[in-house]
Coordinates of C-alpha atoms in Angstrom, one line a residue:
X1 CA 5.5 32.7 40.2
X2 CA 3.2 33.8 37.4
X3 CA 6.1 33.7 35.0
X4 CA 6.8 30.0 35.6
X5 CA 3.7 28.7 33.8
X6 CA 4.5 31.0 30.8
X7 CA 8.1 29.7 30.8
X8 CA 6.9 26.1 30.9
X9 CA 4.4 26.8 28.1
X10 CA 7.0 28.4 25.9
X11 CA 9.4 25.5 26.5
X12 CA 6.7 23.1 25.4
X13 CA 6.1 25.0 22.2
X14 CA 9.8 25.0 21.4
X15 CA 9.9 21.2 22.0
X16 CA 6.9 20.6 19.7
X17 CA 8.4 22.8 17.0
X18 CA 11.8 21.0 17.3
X19 CA 10.1 17.6 17.2
X20 CA 8.2 18.6 14.1
X21 CA 11.4 19.8 12.5
X22 CA 13.3 16.6 13.4
X23 CA 10.4 14.3 12.2
X24 CA 10.8 15.5 8.6
X25 CA 13.7 13.1 8.0
X26 CA 14.7 11.3 4.8
X27 CA 14.1 7.6 4.7
X28 CA 16.0 5.4 2.2
X29 CA 13.3 3.0 0.8
X30 CA 14.3 0.2 -1.5
X31 CA 12.9 0.2 -5.0
X32 CA 10.3 -2.2 -6.4
X33 CA 11.9 -5.1 -8.3
X34 CA 9.1 -6.3 -10.6
X35 CA 7.4 -4.4 -13.4
X36 CA 4.6 -5.3 -15.8
X37 CA 5.1 -5.0 -19.5
X38 CA 3.7 -1.8 -21.0
X39 CA 3.6 0.1 -17.7
X40 CA 5.8 2.9 -16.3
X41 CA 8.4 1.7 -13.7
X42 CA 10.0 4.1 -11.2
X43 CA 13.5 3.0 -10.3
X44 CA 13.7 4.4 -6.8
X45 CA 17.1 5.7 -5.6
X46 CA 17.2 7.7 -2.4
X47 CA 20.4 8.9 -0.8
X48 CA 19.8 10.9 2.4
X49 CA 22.0 13.8 3.2
X50 CA 23.5 14.8 6.5
X51 CA 23.2 18.3 7.7
X52 CA 26.7 19.2 6.5
X53 CA 26.0 17.8 3.0
X54 CA 23.2 20.2 2.2
X55 CA 25.4 22.5 0.3
X56 CA 27.2 19.7 -1.6
X57 CA 27.0 19.5 -5.4
X58 CA 25.5 16.2 -6.5
X59 CA 26.2 14.1 -9.6
X60 CA 24.0 11.1 -10.5
X61 CA 24.9 8.3 -12.9
X62 CA 22.5 5.5 -14.0
X63 CA 23.8 2.3 -15.6
X64 CA 22.1 -0.8 -17.0
X65 CA 23.5 -4.3 -17.2
X66 CA 21.5 -7.0 -19.1
X67 CA 21.7 -10.7 -18.1
X68 CA 25.3 -11.8 -18.8
X69 CA 26.3 -8.3 -20.2
X70 CA 28.3 -5.3 -19.1
X71 CA 27.3 -2.0 -17.5
X72 CA 26.3 0.7 -20.0
X73 CA 25.5 4.3 -19.1
X74 CA 21.9 5.3 -19.7
X75 CA 21.3 8.5 -17.8
X76 CA 23.2 11.2 -16.0
X77 CA 22.4 14.3 -13.9
X78 CA 25.2 16.8 -13.7
X79 CA 23.4 20.1 -13.1
X80 CA 21.4 19.2 -16.1
X81 CA 19.7 16.0 -17.3
X82 CA 21.5 13.9 -20.0
X83 CA 20.2 10.7 -21.6
X84 CA 22.8 8.5 -23.3
X85 CA 21.9 6.7 -26.6
X86 CA 20.7 3.2 -25.6
X87 CA 17.7 0.8 -25.8
X88 CA 16.0 3.3 -23.5
X89 CA 16.3 6.3 -25.7
X90 CA 13.2 8.5 -25.3
X91 CA 11.8 6.2 -22.5
X92 CA 13.7 7.6 -19.5
X93 CA 12.4 10.4 -17.3
X94 CA 13.9 12.2 -14.4
X95 CA 11.8 11.7 -11.3
X96 CA 14.1 13.1 -8.5
X97 CA 13.6 15.8 -5.9
X98 CA 14.9 19.3 -5.8
X99 CA 17.1 18.7 -2.8
X100 CA 18.8 15.8 -4.7
X101 CA 18.1 13.2 -2.0
X102 CA 15.7 11.4 -4.3
X103 CA 17.5 10.8 -7.6
X104 CA 15.1 8.3 -9.1
X105 CA 14.3 7.8 -12.8
X106 CA 11.2 6.3 -14.5
X107 CA 11.3 3.9 -17.4
X108 CA 8.4 4.5 -19.7
X109 CA 6.6 1.6 -21.5
X110 CA 8.6 -1.1 -19.9
X111 CA 9.4 -4.1 -22.2
X112 CA 10.5 -7.7 -21.4
X113 CA 14.0 -6.8 -22.6
X114 CA 14.3 -4.2 -19.9
X115 CA 14.9 -6.9 -17.3
X116 CA 18.4 -6.7 -15.7
X117 CA 20.4 -4.9 -13.1
X118 CA 20.2 -1.1 -12.8
X119 CA 22.9 0.8 -10.9
X120 CA 22.5 4.2 -9.4
X121 CA 25.8 6.0 -8.5
X122 CA 25.7 9.2 -6.4
X123 CA 28.7 11.4 -6.0
X124 CA 28.6 14.5 -3.7
X125 CA 31.4 17.1 -3.5
X126 CA 31.5 19.1 -0.3
X127 CA 32.0 22.8 -0.7
X128 CA 34.1 23.5 2.4
X129 CA 36.6 26.4 2.5
X130 CA 39.6 24.3 3.3
X131 CA 39.0 21.2 1.2
X132 CA 36.4 19.6 -1.1
X133 CA 36.0 16.0 -0.1
X134 CA 33.9 13.5 -2.2
X135 CA 31.2 11.1 -1.0
X136 CA 30.0 8.3 -3.2
X137 CA 27.3 5.7 -2.8
X138 CA 25.6 3.1 -5.1
X139 CA 22.2 1.4 -5.3
X140 CA 21.6 -1.9 -7.2
X141 CA 18.1 -2.7 -8.5
X142 CA 17.5 -6.2 -9.9
X143 CA 14.4 -5.6 -12.1
X144 CA 12.3 -8.4 -13.6
X145 CA 9.6 -7.5 -16.2
X146 CA 6.6 -9.9 -16.5
X147 CA 3.9 -10.0 -19.1
X148 CA 1.0 -9.9 -16.6
X149 CA 0.7 -8.9 -13.0
X150 CA 0.5 -11.8 -10.6
X151 CA -2.1 -11.9 -7.9
X152 CA -1.0 -10.7 -4.5
X153 CA -1.0 -13.3 -1.7
X154 CA -2.9 -11.0 0.5
X155 CA -5.7 -10.5 -2.1
X156 CA -5.9 -14.3 -2.6
X157 CA -6.4 -14.8 1.2
X158 CA -9.0 -12.0 1.2
X159 CA -10.9 -13.7 -1.6
X160 CA -10.8 -17.1 0.2
X161 CA -12.0 -15.5 3.5
X162 CA -14.8 -13.7 1.6
X163 CA -16.0 -17.0 0.0
X164 CA -15.9 -18.7 3.4
X165 CA -17.9 -15.9 4.9
X166 CA -20.5 -16.1 2.1
X167 CA -20.9 -19.9 2.6
X168 CA -21.3 -19.4 6.4
X169 CA -23.9 -16.7 5.9
X170 CA -25.8 -18.8 3.4
X171 CA -25.8 -21.8 5.8
X172 CA -26.9 -19.6 8.7
X173 CA -29.7 -18.2 6.6
X174 CA -30.9 -21.6 5.6
X175 CA -30.9 -22.8 9.2
X176 CA -32.9 -19.7 10.2
X177 CA -35.4 -20.3 7.4
X178 CA -35.9 -24.0 8.4
X179 CA -36.2 -23.0 12.1
X180 CA -38.8 -20.4 11.3
X181 CA -40.7 -22.7 9.0
X182 CA -40.9 -25.4 11.7
X183 CA -41.9 -22.9 14.3
X184 CA -44.7 -21.6 12.1
X185 CA -45.8 -25.1 11.2
X186 CA -46.0 -26.1 14.8
X187 CA -48.0 -22.9 15.6
X188 CA -50.5 -23.7 12.7
X189 CA -50.8 -27.4 13.9
X190 CA -51.5 -26.2 17.4
X191 CA -54.1 -23.7 16.2
X192 CA -55.8 -26.4 14.1
X193 CA -55.9 -28.8 17.0
X194 CA -57.4 -26.2 19.2
X195 CA -60.0 -25.4 16.6
X196 CA -60.8 -29.1 16.1
X197 CA -61.2 -29.6 19.9
X198 CA -63.4 -26.6 20.1
X199 CA -65.6 -27.8 17.3
X200 CA -65.9 -31.2 18.9
X201 CA -67.4 -29.7 22.1
X202 CA -71.3 -29.9 22.2
X203 CA -73.1 -26.6 21.8
X204 CA -74.4 -26.7 25.4
X205 CA -70.9 -26.9 26.7
X206 CA -69.8 -24.1 24.4
X207 CA -72.3 -21.8 26.1
X208 CA -70.9 -22.8 29.5
X209 CA -67.5 -22.0 28.2
X210 CA -68.5 -18.4 27.6
X211 CA -66.9 -15.9 29.9
X212 CA -69.5 -14.2 32.2
X213 CA -69.7 -10.5 31.8
X214 CA -69.7 -8.4 35.0
X215 CA -72.2 -5.6 35.3

């Protein structure tokens, strides 16, 4: 019977370790689609691998298409990084991960002319003993470059709520000041009336008003 708690404890540890291992999963997050002129913009491209794809070789190709234009290659990763001659020459930087699940690139010093459609093509070749199948996927990013960053709707609402709170606190403070002023004024008036009434009493009656002292 003493071995049963140890077995349950060991099983719990195994489950916790397994849950922690499974929780470290890849999540395919879409890229941002708006950039500010003069900043650096990361074009996010994530292609999660399955367990059997870990040993696959990966080739990444990036293309750019201006408004009304055609796709033109701008960047490639095929065991090594290669940047094609284009309007982005010297402004592209590899920003991917070692496991080749994140194959993003960063555009440095974004300009207004960088607006357009970016395509990320991922090709994986499985290295099985019998055959070497290929797996391909693509991501499209519609990028818009603006001159200045627009205000976030949440920040605007926060500012409005802050101003409303300031107005409410100011009104509450004024009301409290008026209330305290009236209360003090009434107390002073009552004290003056008591003093006036006391002075109006004849001196003989004042002596009678004295409180007798017990011996």
